[in-house]
PDB file of C-alpha atoms and ligand atoms in Angstrom:
ATOM      1  CA  MET A   8      -5.040 119.004  31.222  1.00 81.00           C
ATOM      2  CA  LYS A   9      -2.612 119.172  28.422  1.00 91.00           C
ATOM      3  CA  ASP A  10      -2.296 121.761  25.643  1.00 94.00           C
ATOM      4  CA  SER A  11      -0.368 120.661  22.571  1.00 95.00           C
ATOM      5  CA  TYR A  12       0.948 122.149  19.366  1.00 95.00           C
ATOM      6  CA  LEU A  13      -1.940 120.535  17.679  1.00 95.00           C
ATOM      7  CA  HIS A  14      -4.310 122.449  19.837  1.00 96.00           C
ATOM      8  CA  LYS A  15      -2.417 125.664  19.252  1.00 96.00           C
ATOM      9  CA  GLY A  16      -2.614 125.206  15.552  1.00 96.00           C
ATOM     10  CA  LEU A  17      -6.342 124.503  15.638  1.00 97.00           C
ATOM     11  CA  ARG A  18      -6.834 127.679  17.674  1.00 97.00           C
ATOM     12  CA  LYS A  19      -5.002 129.690  15.066  1.00 97.00           C
ATOM     13  CA  ARG A  20      -7.306 128.383  12.418  1.00 98.00           C
ATOM     14  CA  LEU A  21     -10.321 129.103  14.590  1.00 98.00           C
ATOM     15  CA  VAL A  22      -9.145 132.675  15.084  1.00 98.00           C
ATOM     16  CA  GLU A  23      -8.848 133.088  11.275  1.00 98.00           C
ATOM     17  CA  THR A  24     -12.415 131.776  10.947  1.00 98.00           C
ATOM     18  CA  LEU A  25     -13.629 134.304  13.427  1.00 98.00           C
ATOM     19  CA  ARG A  26     -11.783 137.147  11.730  1.00 98.00           C
ATOM     20  CA  LYS A  27     -13.418 136.166   8.397  1.00 98.00           C
ATOM     21  CA  LYS A  28     -16.820 136.112  10.085  1.00 97.00           C
ATOM     22  CA  GLY A  29     -16.280 139.704  11.168  1.00 97.00           C
ATOM     23  CA  ILE A  30     -14.578 139.736  14.534  1.00 98.00           C
ATOM     24  CA  SER A  31     -12.074 142.542  14.441  1.00 98.00           C
ATOM     25  CA  ASP A  32     -10.981 143.159  17.990  1.00 98.00           C
ATOM     26  CA  ASP A  33      -7.447 141.973  18.274  1.00 98.00           C
ATOM     27  CA  ASP A  34      -7.385 141.683  22.009  1.00 98.00           C
ATOM     28  CA  VAL A  35     -10.422 139.315  21.922  1.00 98.00           C
ATOM     29  CA  LEU A  36      -8.888 137.217  19.125  1.00 98.00           C
ATOM     30  CA  ASP A  37      -5.688 137.048  21.053  1.00 98.00           C
ATOM     31  CA  ALA A  38      -7.577 135.833  24.178  1.00 98.00           C
ATOM     32  CA  ILE A  39      -9.123 133.089  22.023  1.00 98.00           C
ATOM     33  CA  SER A  40      -5.835 132.086  20.564  1.00 98.00           C
ATOM     34  CA  VAL A  41      -4.282 131.579  24.038  1.00 97.00           C
ATOM     35  CA  LEU A  42      -7.168 129.852  25.914  1.00 98.00           C
ATOM     36  CA  PRO A  43      -7.417 126.054  25.482  1.00 98.00           C
ATOM     37  CA  ARG A  44     -11.135 125.521  24.794  1.00 98.00           C
ATOM     38  CA  HIS A  45     -10.774 121.784  25.165  1.00 97.00           C
ATOM     39  CA  PHE A  46     -10.093 122.236  28.866  1.00 97.00           C
ATOM     40  CA  PHE A  47     -13.810 123.276  29.200  1.00 98.00           C
ATOM     41  CA  LEU A  48     -15.223 120.267  27.425  1.00 97.00           C
ATOM     42  CA  ASP A  49     -15.550 116.593  28.085  1.00 95.00           C
ATOM     43  CA  LYS A  50     -12.594 114.472  26.763  1.00 93.00           C
ATOM     44  CA  ALA A  51     -14.826 113.123  24.038  1.00 93.00           C
ATOM     45  CA  PHE A  52     -14.771 116.606  22.379  1.00 95.00           C
ATOM     46  CA  GLU A  53     -11.053 117.113  22.402  1.00 92.00           C
ATOM     47  CA  GLU A  54     -10.694 116.656  18.659  1.00 88.00           C
ATOM     48  CA  ILE A  55     -13.553 119.021  17.753  1.00 95.00           C
ATOM     49  CA  ALA A  56     -13.326 121.597  20.461  1.00 97.00           C
ATOM     50  CA  TYR A  57     -11.960 124.096  18.009  1.00 97.00           C
ATOM     51  CA  GLN A  58     -14.799 123.967  15.570  1.00 97.00           C
ATOM     52  CA  ASP A  59     -16.828 127.089  15.622  1.00 97.00           C
ATOM     53  CA  LYS A  60     -19.850 125.343  17.244  1.00 97.00           C
ATOM     54  CA  PRO A  61     -21.647 125.098  20.552  1.00 96.00           C
ATOM     55  CA  PHE A  62     -21.292 121.744  22.486  1.00 96.00           C
ATOM     56  CA  PRO A  63     -23.153 120.100  25.277  1.00 95.00           C
ATOM     57  CA  ILE A  64     -21.666 120.642  28.736  1.00 95.00           C
ATOM     58  CA  GLY A  65     -24.224 118.516  30.739  1.00 91.00           C
ATOM     59  CA  ASN A  66     -27.409 119.616  32.703  1.00 89.00           C
ATOM     60  CA  GLU A  67     -28.948 120.407  29.301  1.00 90.00           C
ATOM     61  CA  GLN A  68     -26.560 123.396  28.783  1.00 93.00           C
ATOM     62  CA  THR A  69     -24.088 124.259  26.039  1.00 95.00           C
ATOM     63  CA  ILE A  70     -20.699 126.095  25.893  1.00 96.00           C
ATOM     64  CA  SER A  71     -21.314 129.107  23.565  1.00 96.00           C
ATOM     65  CA  GLN A  72     -20.006 128.959  19.964  1.00 96.00           C
ATOM     66  CA  PRO A  73     -16.635 130.707  19.824  1.00 98.00           C
ATOM     67  CA  TYR A  74     -18.039 133.320  17.396  1.00 98.00           C
ATOM     68  CA  THR A  75     -20.732 134.225  19.912  1.00 97.00           C
ATOM     69  CA  VAL A  76     -18.194 134.513  22.795  1.00 98.00           C
ATOM     70  CA  ALA A  77     -16.060 136.737  20.541  1.00 98.00           C
ATOM     71  CA  TYR A  78     -19.008 138.881  19.353  1.00 98.00           C
ATOM     72  CA  GLN A  79     -20.449 139.398  22.849  1.00 98.00           C
ATOM     73  CA  THR A  80     -17.037 140.194  24.266  1.00 98.00           C
ATOM     74  CA  GLN A  81     -16.196 142.564  21.515  1.00 98.00           C
ATOM     75  CA  LEU A  82     -19.565 144.419  22.172  1.00 98.00           C
ATOM     76  CA  LEU A  83     -18.442 144.992  25.827  1.00 98.00           C
ATOM     77  CA  GLY A  84     -15.314 146.747  24.734  1.00 96.00           C
ATOM     78  CA  ILE A  85     -13.351 145.868  27.906  1.00 95.00           C
ATOM     79  CA  LYS A  86     -10.554 147.850  29.557  1.00 95.00           C
ATOM     80  CA  LYS A  87      -8.118 146.343  32.011  1.00 95.00           C
ATOM     81  CA  ARG A  88      -9.543 146.257  35.576  1.00 97.00           C
ATOM     82  CA  ASP A  89     -13.174 146.757  34.425  1.00 98.00           C
ATOM     83  CA  LYS A  90     -15.613 145.003  36.615  1.00 98.00           C
ATOM     84  CA  ILE A  91     -17.707 142.647  34.570  1.00 98.00           C
ATOM     85  CA  LEU A  92     -20.624 140.451  35.604  1.00 98.00           C
ATOM     86  CA  GLU A  93     -21.396 137.452  33.455  1.00 98.00           C
ATOM     87  CA  ILE A  94     -24.808 135.618  33.807  1.00 98.00           C
ATOM     88  CA  GLY A  95     -24.604 131.956  32.924  1.00 97.00           C
ATOM     89  CA  THR A  96     -21.219 130.555  33.995  1.00 98.00           C
ATOM     90  CA  GLY A  97     -21.890 127.349  32.189  1.00 97.00           C
ATOM     91  CA  SER A  98     -18.503 125.791  31.224  1.00 97.00           C
ATOM     92  CA  GLY A  99     -16.548 128.819  32.351  1.00 98.00           C
ATOM     93  CA  TYR A 100     -15.057 129.582  28.972  1.00 98.00           C
ATOM     94  CA  GLN A 101     -16.529 132.952  28.514  1.00 98.00           C
ATOM     95  CA  ALA A 102     -15.529 133.869  32.072  1.00 98.00           C
ATOM     96  CA  ALA A 103     -11.968 132.799  31.362  1.00 98.00           C
ATOM     97  CA  ILE A 104     -11.867 134.870  28.199  1.00 98.00           C
ATOM     98  CA  LEU A 105     -12.930 137.931  30.271  1.00 98.00           C
ATOM     99  CA  ALA A 106     -10.249 137.190  32.806  1.00 98.00           C
ATOM    100  CA  ILE A 107      -7.541 137.051  30.139  1.00 97.00           C
ATOM    101  CA  LEU A 108      -8.622 140.439  29.005  1.00 97.00           C
ATOM    102  CA  GLY A 109      -7.792 141.809  32.370  1.00 97.00           C
ATOM    103  CA  ALA A 110     -11.298 142.289  33.712  1.00 98.00           C
ATOM    104  CA  ARG A 111     -12.235 141.624  37.204  1.00 98.00           C
ATOM    105  CA  VAL A 112     -14.780 138.825  36.712  1.00 98.00           C
ATOM    106  CA  PHE A 113     -17.922 137.994  38.588  1.00 98.00           C
ATOM    107  CA  THR A 114     -20.015 135.164  37.251  1.00 98.00           C
ATOM    108  CA  ILE A 115     -23.427 133.601  38.224  1.00 98.00           C
ATOM    109  CA  GLU A 116     -24.887 130.163  37.519  1.00 98.00           C
ATOM    110  CA  ARG A 117     -28.365 128.777  38.560  1.00 97.00           C
ATOM    111  CA  GLN A 118     -27.473 125.149  38.191  1.00 96.00           C
ATOM    112  CA  GLU A 119     -25.623 123.994  41.345  1.00 97.00           C
ATOM    113  CA  ASP A 120     -23.892 121.097  39.680  1.00 96.00           C
ATOM    114  CA  LEU A 121     -22.408 123.261  36.949  1.00 96.00           C
ATOM    115  CA  TYR A 122     -21.501 125.958  39.473  1.00 97.00           C
ATOM    116  CA  ARG A 123     -19.596 123.528  41.565  1.00 97.00           C
ATOM    117  CA  LYS A 124     -17.764 121.795  38.632  1.00 97.00           C
ATOM    118  CA  THR A 125     -16.885 125.049  36.858  1.00 97.00           C
ATOM    119  CA  ARG A 126     -15.631 126.803  40.022  1.00 97.00           C
ATOM    120  CA  GLN A 127     -13.162 123.941  40.617  1.00 97.00           C
ATOM    121  CA  LEU A 128     -12.087 123.987  36.929  1.00 97.00           C
ATOM    122  CA  LEU A 129     -11.432 127.784  36.892  1.00 97.00           C
ATOM    123  CA  ASP A 130      -9.464 127.438  39.953  1.00 96.00           C
ATOM    124  CA  ASP A 131      -7.384 124.548  38.545  1.00 96.00           C
ATOM    125  CA  ILE A 132      -6.656 126.490  35.390  1.00 95.00           C
ATOM    126  CA  GLY A 133      -5.564 129.414  37.459  1.00 93.00           C
ATOM    127  CA  LEU A 134      -6.349 132.548  35.543  1.00 91.00           C
ATOM    128  CA  GLY A 135      -6.440 134.619  38.742  1.00 86.00           C
ATOM    129  CA  ARG A 136      -9.465 135.149  40.784  1.00 89.00           C
ATOM    130  CA  ILE A 137     -12.801 134.623  38.940  1.00 97.00           C
ATOM    131  CA  ARG A 138     -15.641 134.938  41.497  1.00 98.00           C
ATOM    132  CA  CYS A 139     -18.256 132.340  40.981  1.00 98.00           C
ATOM    133  CA  TYR A 140     -21.744 132.465  42.590  1.00 98.00           C
ATOM    134  CA  TYR A 141     -24.657 130.007  42.752  1.00 98.00           C
ATOM    135  CA  ARG A 142     -27.453 132.556  42.205  1.00 97.00           C
ATOM    136  CA  ASP A 143     -30.423 133.411  40.100  1.00 97.00           C
ATOM    137  CA  GLY A 144     -28.998 135.720  37.438  1.00 97.00           C
ATOM    138  CA  TYR A 145     -32.199 137.680  37.125  1.00 97.00           C
ATOM    139  CA  LYS A 146     -31.248 139.358  40.363  1.00 97.00           C
ATOM    140  CA  GLY A 147     -27.622 140.113  39.335  1.00 98.00           C
ATOM    141  CA  LEU A 148     -25.178 140.684  42.170  1.00 98.00           C
ATOM    142  CA  PRO A 149     -26.309 143.953  43.863  1.00 98.00           C
ATOM    143  CA  GLU A 150     -23.638 143.842  46.628  1.00 97.00           C
ATOM    144  CA  PHE A 151     -20.944 144.221  43.935  1.00 98.00           C
ATOM    145  CA  ALA A 152     -22.649 146.756  41.783  1.00 98.00           C
ATOM    146  CA  PRO A 153     -22.130 148.981  39.843  1.00 98.00           C
ATOM    147  CA  PHE A 154     -20.523 147.026  36.907  1.00 98.00           C
ATOM    148  CA  ASP A 155     -18.764 148.382  33.911  1.00 98.00           C
ATOM    149  CA  GLY A 156     -20.284 145.605  31.869  1.00 98.00           C
ATOM    150  CA  ILE A 157     -22.840 142.855  32.224  1.00 98.00           C
ATOM    151  CA  ILE A 158     -22.910 139.925  29.744  1.00 98.00           C
ATOM    152  CA  VAL A 159     -25.902 137.536  29.659  1.00 98.00           C
ATOM    153  CA  THR A 160     -25.137 134.203  28.000  1.00 97.00           C
ATOM    154  CA  ALA A 161     -28.688 132.752  27.954  1.00 96.00           C
ATOM    155  CA  GLY A 162     -31.688 134.007  25.918  1.00 95.00           C
ATOM    156  CA  ALA A 163     -33.995 136.289  27.964  1.00 95.00           C
ATOM    157  CA  GLU A 164     -37.695 136.941  27.353  1.00 94.00           C
ATOM    158  CA  GLU A 165     -37.321 140.326  28.865  1.00 95.00           C
ATOM    159  CA  VAL A 166     -34.585 142.572  30.000  1.00 97.00           C
ATOM    160  CA  PRO A 167     -34.267 142.262  33.865  1.00 97.00           C
ATOM    161  CA  GLU A 168     -34.555 145.670  35.555  1.00 97.00           C
ATOM    162  CA  ALA A 169     -32.148 144.478  38.255  1.00 98.00           C
ATOM    163  CA  LEU A 170     -29.408 144.181  35.734  1.00 98.00           C
ATOM    164  CA  LEU A 171     -29.925 147.578  34.202  1.00 98.00           C
ATOM    165  CA  ASN A 172     -29.885 149.003  37.680  1.00 98.00           C
ATOM    166  CA  GLN A 173     -26.456 147.429  38.418  1.00 98.00           C
ATOM    167  CA  LEU A 174     -24.601 149.251  35.498  1.00 98.00           C
ATOM    168  CA  ALA A 175     -22.252 152.136  36.142  1.00 98.00           C
ATOM    169  CA  VAL A 176     -22.562 155.198  34.051  1.00 98.00           C
ATOM    170  CA  GLY A 177     -21.083 154.336  30.589  1.00 98.00           C
ATOM    171  CA  GLY A 178     -21.531 150.668  31.567  1.00 98.00           C
ATOM    172  CA  LYS A 179     -22.967 148.191  29.013  1.00 98.00           C
ATOM    173  CA  LEU A 180     -25.407 145.323  29.315  1.00 98.00           C
ATOM    174  CA  ILE A 181     -25.120 142.703  26.415  1.00 98.00           C
ATOM    175  CA  ILE A 182     -28.088 140.505  26.352  1.00 98.00           C
ATOM    176  CA  PRO A 183     -29.861 138.163  23.827  1.00 98.00           C
ATOM    177  CA  VAL A 184     -33.646 138.989  24.027  1.00 97.00           C
ATOM    178  CA  GLY A 185     -36.501 136.912  22.643  1.00 94.00           C
ATOM    179  CA  GLY A 186     -38.264 133.505  22.823  1.00 87.00           C
ATOM    180  CA  ASP A 187     -37.142 130.676  20.617  1.00 83.00           C
ATOM    181  CA  GLY A 188     -34.618 132.707  18.649  1.00 89.00           C
ATOM    182  CA  GLN A 189     -33.229 136.040  20.000  1.00 95.00           C
ATOM    183  CA  GLU A 190     -31.766 139.346  19.017  1.00 97.00           C
ATOM    184  CA  MET A 191     -28.701 140.699  20.730  1.00 98.00           C
ATOM    185  CA  PHE A 192     -29.217 143.983  22.460  1.00 98.00           C
ATOM    186  CA  ARG A 193     -26.674 146.354  23.902  1.00 98.00           C
ATOM    187  CA  TYR A 194     -27.901 148.795  26.669  1.00 98.00           C
ATOM    188  CA  THR A 195     -25.518 151.696  27.551  1.00 98.00           C
ATOM    189  CA  LYS A 196     -26.202 153.653  30.724  1.00 98.00           C
ATOM    190  CA  GLU A 197     -26.057 157.348  30.045  1.00 98.00           C
ATOM    191  CA  GLU A 198     -25.111 160.339  32.434  1.00 97.00           C
ATOM    192  CA  ASP A 199     -28.632 161.275  32.920  1.00 97.00           C
ATOM    193  CA  GLY A 200     -29.522 157.834  34.182  1.00 94.00           C
ATOM    194  CA  GLY A 201     -31.294 156.832  30.926  1.00 97.00           C
ATOM    195  CA  PHE A 202     -30.226 153.993  28.542  1.00 98.00           C
ATOM    196  CA  LYS A 203     -29.261 153.798  24.994  1.00 98.00           C
ATOM    197  CA  ALA A 204     -30.602 150.645  23.401  1.00 98.00           C
ATOM    198  CA  GLU A 205     -29.130 149.122  20.317  1.00 98.00           C
ATOM    199  CA  LYS A 206     -30.603 146.176  18.578  1.00 97.00           C
ATOM    200  CA  LEU A 207     -27.984 143.990  16.871  1.00 97.00           C
ATOM    201  CA  ALA A 208     -27.610 140.526  15.269  1.00 93.00           C
ATOM    202  CA  GLU A 209     -30.050 137.639  15.490  1.00 94.00           C
ATOM    203  CA  CYS A 210     -28.797 134.709  17.618  1.00 93.00           C
ATOM    204  CA  ARG A 211     -29.867 131.578  19.479  1.00 91.00           C
ATOM    205  CA  PHE A 212     -29.141 130.742  23.080  1.00 92.00           C
ATOM    206  CA  VAL A 213     -30.387 128.220  25.740  1.00 91.00           C
ATOM    207  CA  PRO A 214     -33.099 129.906  27.873  1.00 92.00           C
ATOM    208  CA  PHE A 215     -32.464 132.315  30.720  1.00 94.00           C
ATOM    209  CA  LEU A 216     -34.508 130.629  33.461  1.00 92.00           C
ATOM    210  CA  LYS A 217     -35.830 131.905  36.703  1.00 92.00           C
ATOM    211  CA  GLY A 218     -34.837 130.638  40.169  1.00 94.00           C
ATOM    212  CA  LYS A 219     -31.959 128.279  41.191  1.00 94.00           C
ATOM    213  CA  ASN A 220     -31.661 124.590  40.419  1.00 95.00           C
ATOM    214  CA  PRO A 221     -30.015 122.647  43.288  1.00 95.00           C
ATOM    215  CA  SER A 222     -27.908 119.440  42.688  1.00 91.00           C
ATOM    216  CA  LYS A 223     -29.895 116.221  42.954  1.00 83.00           C
ATOM    217  CA  SER A 224     -27.116 114.400  44.864  1.00 70.00           C
TER     218      SER A 224
HETATM  219  N1  SAH B 423     -21.164 131.378  29.234  1.00 92.58           N
HETATM  220  C1  SAH B 423     -21.263 129.971  29.108  1.00 92.58           C
HETATM  221  C2  SAH B 423     -22.516 129.583  28.288  1.00 92.58           C
HETATM  222  C3  SAH B 423     -23.333 128.698  29.116  1.00 92.58           C
HETATM  223  S1  SAH B 423     -25.001 128.423  28.480  1.00 92.58           S
HETATM  224  C4  SAH B 423     -20.019 129.239  28.680  1.00 92.58           C
HETATM  225  O1  SAH B 423     -19.062 130.004  28.256  1.00 92.58           O
HETATM  226  O2  SAH B 423     -19.965 128.083  28.619  1.00 92.58           O
HETATM  227  C5  SAH B 423     -25.977 129.467  29.557  1.00 92.58           C
HETATM  228  C6  SAH B 423     -25.873 129.225  31.020  1.00 92.58           C
HETATM  229  O3  SAH B 423     -26.752 130.107  31.692  1.00 92.58           O
HETATM  230  C7  SAH B 423     -26.258 127.809  31.497  1.00 92.58           C
HETATM  231  O4  SAH B 423     -25.245 127.153  32.145  1.00 92.58           O
HETATM  232  C8  SAH B 423     -27.490 127.983  32.280  1.00 92.58           C
HETATM  233  O5  SAH B 423     -27.774 127.115  33.373  1.00 92.58           O
HETATM  234  C9  SAH B 423     -27.354 129.447  32.893  1.00 92.58           C
HETATM  235  N2  SAH B 423     -28.564 130.158  33.250  1.00 92.58           N
HETATM  236  C10 SAH B 423     -29.688 130.182  32.657  1.00 92.58           C
HETATM  237  N3  SAH B 423     -30.571 130.990  33.419  1.00 92.58           N
HETATM  238  C11 SAH B 423     -29.805 131.493  34.396  1.00 92.58           C
HETATM  239  C12 SAH B 423     -30.145 132.320  35.604  1.00 92.58           C
HETATM  240  N4  SAH B 423     -31.301 132.738  35.823  1.00 92.58           N
HETATM  241  N5  SAH B 423     -29.142 132.607  36.426  1.00 92.58           N
HETATM  242  C13 SAH B 423     -27.865 132.074  36.146  1.00 92.58           C
HETATM  243  N6  SAH B 423     -27.558 131.360  35.183  1.00 92.58           N
HETATM  244  C14 SAH B 423     -28.562 130.982  34.371  1.00 92.58           C
END
């Protein structure tokens, strides 16, 4: 894996695009400017990896658009050492951004093939320990709860109770909710055990599916 001046320049342009589209958190933008997105894509995408677009990563899944990664990450408002759970590891790009921001990252993927491939990639890139699990994200990761933040990177038909239950007080769940198209929601757990719900922008994600999908091989 090689990162060149050309790639760095393209990332700078991408960061400017994201700023123009309304991303204002400098820590998030800095993370995007240091992380080589082309590492997370097939060689065929190397030239276009810094376009603000989602791309296929196999198993009918996509790496999220950089704007979406930046937007969801900004909504989390991460502090160093925060414990963050990501649902939908996919390419690993979002998990890597969280790690660069200093979070303790836990990530779950339901496709065994992707889980294996991405766990290896994240190890090779070496951003420190990102804990990857082959699980059904609907159930979260109860043995490591509570989390300061949970970020769902697939479109959910409903908000899983299990995920709300795994938030710390003050913790936030960022989740796209809806069928074909979704709306981003942020749930914040309050002191009295209740939740504040905020409905945010419209978005479009691959579906949040129930159960695990083992490798065919
Ligand atoms: N965060 C990813 C985006 C991947 S797309 C990235 O940065 O590349 C969404 C991912 O969610 C897919 O890999 C899909 O397999 C996964 N997914 C869908 N339903 C899931 C579930 N119930 N549990 C865990 N992962 C799930």
